[in-house]
CSV table of C-alpha atoms in Angstrom, one decimal:
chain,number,residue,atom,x,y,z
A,20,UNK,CA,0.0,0.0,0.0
A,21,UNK,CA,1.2,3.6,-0.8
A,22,UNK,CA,2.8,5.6,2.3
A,23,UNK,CA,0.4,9.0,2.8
A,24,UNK,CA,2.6,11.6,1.7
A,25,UNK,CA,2.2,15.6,3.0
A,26,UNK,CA,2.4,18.4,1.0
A,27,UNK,CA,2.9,21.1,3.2
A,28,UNK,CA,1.8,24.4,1.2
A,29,UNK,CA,3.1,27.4,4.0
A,30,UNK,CA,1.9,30.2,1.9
A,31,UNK,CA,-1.2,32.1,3.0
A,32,UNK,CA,-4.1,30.9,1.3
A,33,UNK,CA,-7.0,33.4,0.6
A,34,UNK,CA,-10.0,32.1,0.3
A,35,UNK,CA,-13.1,32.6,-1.5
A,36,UNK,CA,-15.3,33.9,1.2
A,37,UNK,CA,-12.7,36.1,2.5
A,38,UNK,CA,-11.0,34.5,5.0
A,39,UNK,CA,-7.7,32.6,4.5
A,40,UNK,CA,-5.6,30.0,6.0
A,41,UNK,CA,-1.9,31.1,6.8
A,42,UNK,CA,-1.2,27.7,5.7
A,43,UNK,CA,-2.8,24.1,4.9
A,44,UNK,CA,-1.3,20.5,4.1
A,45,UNK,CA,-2.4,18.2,2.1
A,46,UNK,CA,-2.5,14.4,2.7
A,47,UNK,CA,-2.3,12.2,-0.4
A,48,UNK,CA,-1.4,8.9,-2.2
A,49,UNK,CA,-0.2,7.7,-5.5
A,50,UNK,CA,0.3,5.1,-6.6
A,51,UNK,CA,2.0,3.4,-10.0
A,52,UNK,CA,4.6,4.8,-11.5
A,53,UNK,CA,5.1,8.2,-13.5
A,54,UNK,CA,6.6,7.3,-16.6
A,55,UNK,CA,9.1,9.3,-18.1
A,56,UNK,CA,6.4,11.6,-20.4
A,57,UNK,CA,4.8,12.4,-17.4
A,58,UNK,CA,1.7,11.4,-19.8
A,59,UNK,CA,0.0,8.6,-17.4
A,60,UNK,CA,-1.0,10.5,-15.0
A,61,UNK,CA,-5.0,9.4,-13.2
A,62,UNK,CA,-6.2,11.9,-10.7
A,63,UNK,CA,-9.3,11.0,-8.8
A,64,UNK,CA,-11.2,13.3,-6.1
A,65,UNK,CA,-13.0,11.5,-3.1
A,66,UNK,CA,-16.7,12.5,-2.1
A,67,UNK,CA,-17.6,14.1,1.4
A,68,UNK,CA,-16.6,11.5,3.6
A,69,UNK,CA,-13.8,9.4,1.6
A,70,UNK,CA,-10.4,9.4,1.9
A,71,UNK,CA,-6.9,9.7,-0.4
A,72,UNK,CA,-6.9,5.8,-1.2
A,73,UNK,CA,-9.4,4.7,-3.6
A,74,UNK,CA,-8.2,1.5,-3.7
A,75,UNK,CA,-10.3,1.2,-0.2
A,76,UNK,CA,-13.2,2.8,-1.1
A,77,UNK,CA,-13.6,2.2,-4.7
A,78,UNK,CA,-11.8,-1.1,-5.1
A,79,UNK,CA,-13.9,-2.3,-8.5
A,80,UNK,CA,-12.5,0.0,-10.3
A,81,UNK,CA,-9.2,1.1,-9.1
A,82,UNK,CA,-6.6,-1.9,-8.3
A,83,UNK,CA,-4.6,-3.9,-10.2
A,84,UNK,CA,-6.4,-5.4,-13.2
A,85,UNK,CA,-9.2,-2.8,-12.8
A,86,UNK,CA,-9.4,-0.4,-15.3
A,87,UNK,CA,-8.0,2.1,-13.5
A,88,UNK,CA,-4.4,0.2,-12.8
A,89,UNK,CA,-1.8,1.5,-10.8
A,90,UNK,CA,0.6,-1.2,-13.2
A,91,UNK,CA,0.0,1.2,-16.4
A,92,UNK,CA,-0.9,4.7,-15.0
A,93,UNK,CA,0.0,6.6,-11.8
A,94,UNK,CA,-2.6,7.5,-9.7
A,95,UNK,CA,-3.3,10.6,-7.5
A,96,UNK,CA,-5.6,10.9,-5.1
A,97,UNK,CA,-5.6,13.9,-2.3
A,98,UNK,CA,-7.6,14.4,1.1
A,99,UNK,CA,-10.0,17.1,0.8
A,100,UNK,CA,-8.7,20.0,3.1
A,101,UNK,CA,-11.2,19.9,5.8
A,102,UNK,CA,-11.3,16.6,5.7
A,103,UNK,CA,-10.6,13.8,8.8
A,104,UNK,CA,-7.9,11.9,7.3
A,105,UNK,CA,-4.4,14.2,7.8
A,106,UNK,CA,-5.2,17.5,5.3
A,107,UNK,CA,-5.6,20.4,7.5
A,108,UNK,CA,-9.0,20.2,9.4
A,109,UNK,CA,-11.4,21.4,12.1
A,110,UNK,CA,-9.5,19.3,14.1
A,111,UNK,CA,-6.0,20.8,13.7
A,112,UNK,CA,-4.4,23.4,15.7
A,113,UNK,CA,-4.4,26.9,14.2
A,114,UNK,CA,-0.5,27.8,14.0
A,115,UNK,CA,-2.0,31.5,14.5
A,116,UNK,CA,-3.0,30.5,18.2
A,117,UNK,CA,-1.8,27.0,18.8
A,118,UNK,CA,-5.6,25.6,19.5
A,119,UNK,CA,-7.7,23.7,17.2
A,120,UNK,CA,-9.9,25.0,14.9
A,121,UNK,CA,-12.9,23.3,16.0
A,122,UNK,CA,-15.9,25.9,15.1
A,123,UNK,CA,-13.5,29.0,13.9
A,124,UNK,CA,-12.4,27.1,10.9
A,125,UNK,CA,-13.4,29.1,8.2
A,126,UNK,CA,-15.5,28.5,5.4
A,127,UNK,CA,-14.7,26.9,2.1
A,128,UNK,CA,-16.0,26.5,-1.0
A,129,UNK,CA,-15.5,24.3,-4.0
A,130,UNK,CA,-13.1,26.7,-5.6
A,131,UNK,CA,-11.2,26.9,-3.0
A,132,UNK,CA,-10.4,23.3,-2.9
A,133,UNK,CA,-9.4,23.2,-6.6
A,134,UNK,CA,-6.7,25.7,-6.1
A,135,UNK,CA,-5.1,23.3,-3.5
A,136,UNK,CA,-4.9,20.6,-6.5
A,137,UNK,CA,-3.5,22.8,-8.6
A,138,UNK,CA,-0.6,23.8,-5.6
A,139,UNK,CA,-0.2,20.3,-5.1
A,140,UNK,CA,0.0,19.4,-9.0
A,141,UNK,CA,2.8,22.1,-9.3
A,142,UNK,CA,4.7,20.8,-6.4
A,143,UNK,CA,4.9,17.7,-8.1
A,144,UNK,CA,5.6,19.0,-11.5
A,145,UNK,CA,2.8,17.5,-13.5
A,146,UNK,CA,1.5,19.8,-16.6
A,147,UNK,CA,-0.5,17.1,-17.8
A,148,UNK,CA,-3.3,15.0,-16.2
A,149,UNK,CA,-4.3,12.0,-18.5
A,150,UNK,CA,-7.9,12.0,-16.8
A,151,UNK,CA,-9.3,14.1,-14.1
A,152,UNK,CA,-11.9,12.2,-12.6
A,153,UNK,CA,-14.2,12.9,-10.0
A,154,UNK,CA,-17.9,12.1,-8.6
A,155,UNK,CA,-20.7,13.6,-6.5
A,156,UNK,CA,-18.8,16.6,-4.4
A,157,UNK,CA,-15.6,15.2,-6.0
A,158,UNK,CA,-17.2,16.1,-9.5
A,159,UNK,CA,-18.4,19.4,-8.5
A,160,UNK,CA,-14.4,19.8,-7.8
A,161,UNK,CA,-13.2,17.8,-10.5
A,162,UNK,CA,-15.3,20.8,-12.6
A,163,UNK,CA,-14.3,23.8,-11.1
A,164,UNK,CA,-10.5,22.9,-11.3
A,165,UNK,CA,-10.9,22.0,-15.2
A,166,UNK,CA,-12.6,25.7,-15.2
A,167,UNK,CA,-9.6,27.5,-13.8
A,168,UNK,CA,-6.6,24.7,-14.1
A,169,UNK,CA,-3.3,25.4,-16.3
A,170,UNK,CA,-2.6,22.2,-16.9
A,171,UNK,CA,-3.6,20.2,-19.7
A,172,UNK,CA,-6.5,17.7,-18.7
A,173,UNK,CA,-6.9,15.4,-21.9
A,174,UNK,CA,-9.8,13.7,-20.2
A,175,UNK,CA,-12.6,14.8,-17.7
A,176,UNK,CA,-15.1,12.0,-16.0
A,177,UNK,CA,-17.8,13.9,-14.2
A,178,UNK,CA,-19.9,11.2,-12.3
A,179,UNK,CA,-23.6,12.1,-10.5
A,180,UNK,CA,-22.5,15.6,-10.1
A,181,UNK,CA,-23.6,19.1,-11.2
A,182,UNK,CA,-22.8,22.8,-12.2
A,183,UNK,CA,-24.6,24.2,-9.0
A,184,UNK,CA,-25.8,22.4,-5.8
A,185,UNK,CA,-30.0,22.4,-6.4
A,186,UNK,CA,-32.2,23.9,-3.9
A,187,UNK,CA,-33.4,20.4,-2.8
A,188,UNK,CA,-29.5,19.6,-2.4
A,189,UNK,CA,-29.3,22.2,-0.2
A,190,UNK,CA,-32.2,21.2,1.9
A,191,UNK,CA,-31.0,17.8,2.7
A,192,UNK,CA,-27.9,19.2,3.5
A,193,UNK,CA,-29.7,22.0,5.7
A,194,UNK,CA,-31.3,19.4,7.7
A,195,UNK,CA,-28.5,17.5,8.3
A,196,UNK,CA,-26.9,20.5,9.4
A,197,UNK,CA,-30.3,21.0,11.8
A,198,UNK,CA,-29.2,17.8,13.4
A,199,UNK,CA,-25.8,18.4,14.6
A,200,UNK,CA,-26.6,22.1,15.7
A,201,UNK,CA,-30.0,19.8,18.0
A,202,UNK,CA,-26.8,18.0,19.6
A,203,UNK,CA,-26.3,19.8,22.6
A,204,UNK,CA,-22.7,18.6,22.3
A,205,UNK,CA,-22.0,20.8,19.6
A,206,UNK,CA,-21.3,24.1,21.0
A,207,UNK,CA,-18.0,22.2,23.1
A,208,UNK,CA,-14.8,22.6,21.4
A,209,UNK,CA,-14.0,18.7,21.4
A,210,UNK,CA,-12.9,16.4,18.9
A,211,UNK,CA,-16.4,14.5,19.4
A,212,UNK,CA,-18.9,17.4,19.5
A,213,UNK,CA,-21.6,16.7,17.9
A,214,UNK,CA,-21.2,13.3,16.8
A,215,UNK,CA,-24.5,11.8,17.7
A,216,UNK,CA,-26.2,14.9,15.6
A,217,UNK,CA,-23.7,13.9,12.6
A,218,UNK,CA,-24.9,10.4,13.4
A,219,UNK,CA,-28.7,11.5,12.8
A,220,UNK,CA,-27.5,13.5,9.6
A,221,UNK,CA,-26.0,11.0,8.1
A,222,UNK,CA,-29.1,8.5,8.4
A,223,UNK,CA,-30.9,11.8,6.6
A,224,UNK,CA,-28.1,11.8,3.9
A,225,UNK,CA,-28.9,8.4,2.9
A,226,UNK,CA,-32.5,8.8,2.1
A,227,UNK,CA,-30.9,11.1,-0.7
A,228,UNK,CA,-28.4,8.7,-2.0
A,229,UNK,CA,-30.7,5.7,-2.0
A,230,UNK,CA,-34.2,4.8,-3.4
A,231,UNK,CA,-37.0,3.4,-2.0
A,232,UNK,CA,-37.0,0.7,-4.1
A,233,UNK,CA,-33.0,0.2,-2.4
A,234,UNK,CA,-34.4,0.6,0.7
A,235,UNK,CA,-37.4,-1.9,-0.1
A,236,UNK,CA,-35.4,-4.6,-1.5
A,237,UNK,CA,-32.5,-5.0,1.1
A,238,UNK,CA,-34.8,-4.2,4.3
A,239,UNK,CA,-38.2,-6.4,3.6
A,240,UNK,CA,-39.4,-8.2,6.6
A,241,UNK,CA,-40.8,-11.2,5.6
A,242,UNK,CA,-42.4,-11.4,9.3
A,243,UNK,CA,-45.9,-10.0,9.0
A,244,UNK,CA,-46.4,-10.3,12.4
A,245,UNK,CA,-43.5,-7.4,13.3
A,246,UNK,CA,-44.6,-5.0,15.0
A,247,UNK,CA,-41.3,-3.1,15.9
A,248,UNK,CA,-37.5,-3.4,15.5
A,249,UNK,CA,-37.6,-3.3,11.8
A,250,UNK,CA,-34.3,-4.1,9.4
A,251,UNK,CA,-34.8,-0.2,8.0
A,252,UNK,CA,-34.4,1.4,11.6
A,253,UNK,CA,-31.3,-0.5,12.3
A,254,UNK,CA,-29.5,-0.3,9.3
A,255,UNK,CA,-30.3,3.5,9.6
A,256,UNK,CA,-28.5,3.7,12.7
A,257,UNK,CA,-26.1,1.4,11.6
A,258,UNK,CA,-24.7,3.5,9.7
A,259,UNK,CA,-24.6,6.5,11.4
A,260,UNK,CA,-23.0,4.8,13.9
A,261,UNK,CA,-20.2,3.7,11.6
A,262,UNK,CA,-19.4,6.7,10.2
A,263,UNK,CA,-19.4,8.5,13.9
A,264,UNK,CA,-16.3,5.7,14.4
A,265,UNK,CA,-13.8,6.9,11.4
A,266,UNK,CA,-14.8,10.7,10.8
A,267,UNK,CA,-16.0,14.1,12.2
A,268,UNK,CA,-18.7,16.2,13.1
A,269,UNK,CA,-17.0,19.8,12.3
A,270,UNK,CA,-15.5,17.9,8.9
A,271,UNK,CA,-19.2,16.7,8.6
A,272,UNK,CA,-20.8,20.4,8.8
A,273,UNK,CA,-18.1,21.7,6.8
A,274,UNK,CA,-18.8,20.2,3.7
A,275,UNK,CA,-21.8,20.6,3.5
A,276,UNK,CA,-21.2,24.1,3.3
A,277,UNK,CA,-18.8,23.5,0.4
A,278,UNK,CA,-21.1,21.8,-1.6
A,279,UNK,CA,-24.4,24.2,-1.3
A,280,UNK,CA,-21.6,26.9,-2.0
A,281,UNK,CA,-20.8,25.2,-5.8
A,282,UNK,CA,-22.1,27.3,-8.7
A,283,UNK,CA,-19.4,27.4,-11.3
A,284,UNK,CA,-21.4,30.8,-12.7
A,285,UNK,CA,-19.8,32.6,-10.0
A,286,UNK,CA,-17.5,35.1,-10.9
A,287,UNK,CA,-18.7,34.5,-14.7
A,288,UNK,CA,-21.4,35.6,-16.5
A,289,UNK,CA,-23.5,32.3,-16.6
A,290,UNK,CA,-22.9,28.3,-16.1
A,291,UNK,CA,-22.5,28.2,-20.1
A,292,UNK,CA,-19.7,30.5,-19.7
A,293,UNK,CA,-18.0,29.0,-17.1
A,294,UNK,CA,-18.1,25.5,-18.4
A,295,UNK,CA,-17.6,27.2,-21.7
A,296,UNK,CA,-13.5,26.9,-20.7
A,297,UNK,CA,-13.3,23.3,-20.0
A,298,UNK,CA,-11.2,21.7,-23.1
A,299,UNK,CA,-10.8,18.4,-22.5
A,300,UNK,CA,-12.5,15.3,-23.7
A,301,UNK,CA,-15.6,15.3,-21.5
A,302,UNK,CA,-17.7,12.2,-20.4
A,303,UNK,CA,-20.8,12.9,-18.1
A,304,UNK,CA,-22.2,9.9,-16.4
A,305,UNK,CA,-25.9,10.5,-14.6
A,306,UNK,CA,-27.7,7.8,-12.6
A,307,UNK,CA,-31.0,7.1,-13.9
A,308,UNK,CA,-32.3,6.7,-10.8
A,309,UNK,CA,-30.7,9.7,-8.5
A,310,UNK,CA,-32.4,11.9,-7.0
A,311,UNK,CA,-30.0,13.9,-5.7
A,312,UNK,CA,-27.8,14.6,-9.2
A,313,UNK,CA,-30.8,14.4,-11.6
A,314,UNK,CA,-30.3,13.4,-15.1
A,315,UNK,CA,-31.8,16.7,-16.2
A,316,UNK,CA,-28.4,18.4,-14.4
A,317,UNK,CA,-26.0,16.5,-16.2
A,318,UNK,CA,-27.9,17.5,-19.5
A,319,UNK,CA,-26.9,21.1,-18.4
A,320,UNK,CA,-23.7,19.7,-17.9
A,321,UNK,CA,-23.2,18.2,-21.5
A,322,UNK,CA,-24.9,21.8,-23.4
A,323,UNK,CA,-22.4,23.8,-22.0
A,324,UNK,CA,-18.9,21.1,-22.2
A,325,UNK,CA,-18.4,21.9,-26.2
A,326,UNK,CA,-16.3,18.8,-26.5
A,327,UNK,CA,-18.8,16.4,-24.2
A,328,UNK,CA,-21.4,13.4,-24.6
A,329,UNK,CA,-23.3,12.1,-21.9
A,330,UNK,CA,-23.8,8.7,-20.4
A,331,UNK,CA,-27.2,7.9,-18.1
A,332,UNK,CA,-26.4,4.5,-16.3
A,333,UNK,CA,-29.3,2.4,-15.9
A,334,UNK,CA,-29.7,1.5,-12.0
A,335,UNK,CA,-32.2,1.0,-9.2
A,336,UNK,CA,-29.9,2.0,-6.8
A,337,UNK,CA,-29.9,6.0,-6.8
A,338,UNK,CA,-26.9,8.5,-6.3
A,339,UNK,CA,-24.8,5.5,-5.1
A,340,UNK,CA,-24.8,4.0,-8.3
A,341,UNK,CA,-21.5,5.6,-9.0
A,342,UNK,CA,-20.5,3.1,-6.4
A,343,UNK,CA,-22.6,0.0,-6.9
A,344,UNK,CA,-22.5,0.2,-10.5
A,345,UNK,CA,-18.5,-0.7,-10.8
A,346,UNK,CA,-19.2,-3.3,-14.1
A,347,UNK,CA,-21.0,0.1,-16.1
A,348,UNK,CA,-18.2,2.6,-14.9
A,349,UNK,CA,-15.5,0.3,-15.5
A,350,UNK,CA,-16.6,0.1,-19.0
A,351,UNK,CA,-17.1,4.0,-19.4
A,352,UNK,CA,-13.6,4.4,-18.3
A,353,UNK,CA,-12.0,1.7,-20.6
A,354,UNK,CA,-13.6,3.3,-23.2
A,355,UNK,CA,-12.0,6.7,-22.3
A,356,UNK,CA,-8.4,5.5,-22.0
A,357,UNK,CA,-8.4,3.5,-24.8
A,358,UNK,CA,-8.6,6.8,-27.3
């Protein structure tokens, strides 16, 4: 397995909003090797609560033998900054004051983390990126660092994602915001404030990535006689339990600021505009099924990309069909490297 690497960037970062950071590390992996073009080159961005080694959390397409393959290309993959897993977070001590963050960490946006890719790329002295891939949040960011990049992207893979987080994305993530604010834990500065209200916002967050007919297939009783105690209510906590276990709560909050924040028509004149500067070879891939990333979104996505076509997976499954549906994105990405 790839060692996490750091990449310490000690210049004061200015942020969207207006505040700034005075500085921020990343924490990454690659794995492969560069060859000596510098022309192999995979970079993959994680969704909100991943981390920088695909090969755990998306291990049916990235591995050896999958079609992403760190024996023919060298793949990147960074921790979010704000994220739990070693890039500069919540958690981390402000070198301004020598305390943690916690709540004063200051707000991003989805801008903001594409500049930190495009530090990081520079420090390692890529120009070219073979295919930029992300999905979900890590599309939205996948996007707006195509938008504003230097480098040469040859390929771009948006997956499930859109050019501005919809009003009824920004409700779910309002509510689960609601949640962790209800924790009376929350207003401590401790690593584990608010971790039961993040455990109640995530079982929120999954009624947006799944379907009913998800739901209904993998929770049936077959015991008519139930009265209480159902499959549905335990998987629910289930997995807010199991996230409260490996990430959180200001982390949590944080990013779901960054992705009600993402409108790539900010600072341009429209969303045509905007995505009017992405060159590269352009696949969009929409989830029949998702409610969260419509299909109709990644049809907005494919009008403005001049050099795009447009993919809608088949799937019962919803918004994590970018993760259940390995076989179909495999495929999809074959098809892409094989150009």
């Amino acid at each position: 397995m790839s060692a996490i690497k750091y990449f310490l960037n000690k210049v004061k970062f200015e942020l969207e909003n207006g505040g700034n950071l005075p500085e921020y590390t990343l924490a990454y992996q690659s794995f492969g090797t560069l060859n000596q073009n510098k022309d192999n080159v995979i970079w993959i961005i994680h969704a909100l609560t991943a981390n920088s080694n695909p090969l755990e959390w998306w291990s049916e397409v990235v591995g050896h033998s999958k079609s992403i393959d760190p024996s023919n290309h060298f793949i990147i993959c960074a921790n979010v900054l704000g994220s739990h897993y070693g890039s500069t977070s919540p958690l981390e001590k402000n070198p301004s004051n020598g305390t943690p963050y916690y709540h004063d960490f200051p707000q991003l946006t989805i801008k903001d983390l594409a500049k930190t890719y495009e530090a990081l790329a520079n420090h390692l002295g890529l120009n070219k990126i073979q295919l930029l891939l992300g999905a979900s949040m890590g599309g939205q960011q996948a996007m707006e660092w195509s938008i504003l990049t230097k480098l040469k992207i040859e390929n771009l893979l948006l997956i499930a994602t859109n050019a501005k987080h919809s009003p009824y994305g920004i409700a779910f993530n309002e509510s689960q915001r609601m949640a962790i604010e209800a924790d009376q834990t929350w207003q401590l500065k401790s690593n584990n404030a608010g971790i039961q209200g993040m455990e109640v916002a995530r079982s929120i967050a999954l009624l947006s990535y799944r379907t009913s007919y998800g739901y209904n297939s993998t929770q049936f009783e077959e015991n008519d006689n139930k009265t209480d105690a159902f499959k549905a209510s335990s998987y629910q906590k289930y997995q807010g339990e199991k996230l409260s276990k490996r990430f959180n709560a200001y982390s949590y909050y944080l990013f779901t600021k960054v992705m009600d924040s993402h409108n790539v028509a900010r600072g341009h004149k429209s969303i045509n505009e905007a995505l009017s500067y992405i060159n590269s070879r352009t696949v969009i891939v929409s989830i029949s099924s998702d409610i969260l990333f419509t299909v109709e979104e990644s049809k907005v996505l494919n009008k403005g990309i001049k050099n795009s076509k447009l993919i809608e997976i088949s799937s019962d499954l919803g918004h994590d069909g970018f993760l259940t549906e390995s076989i179909k994105i495999n495929n999809i990405i074959n098809e892409i490297l094989s150009q």
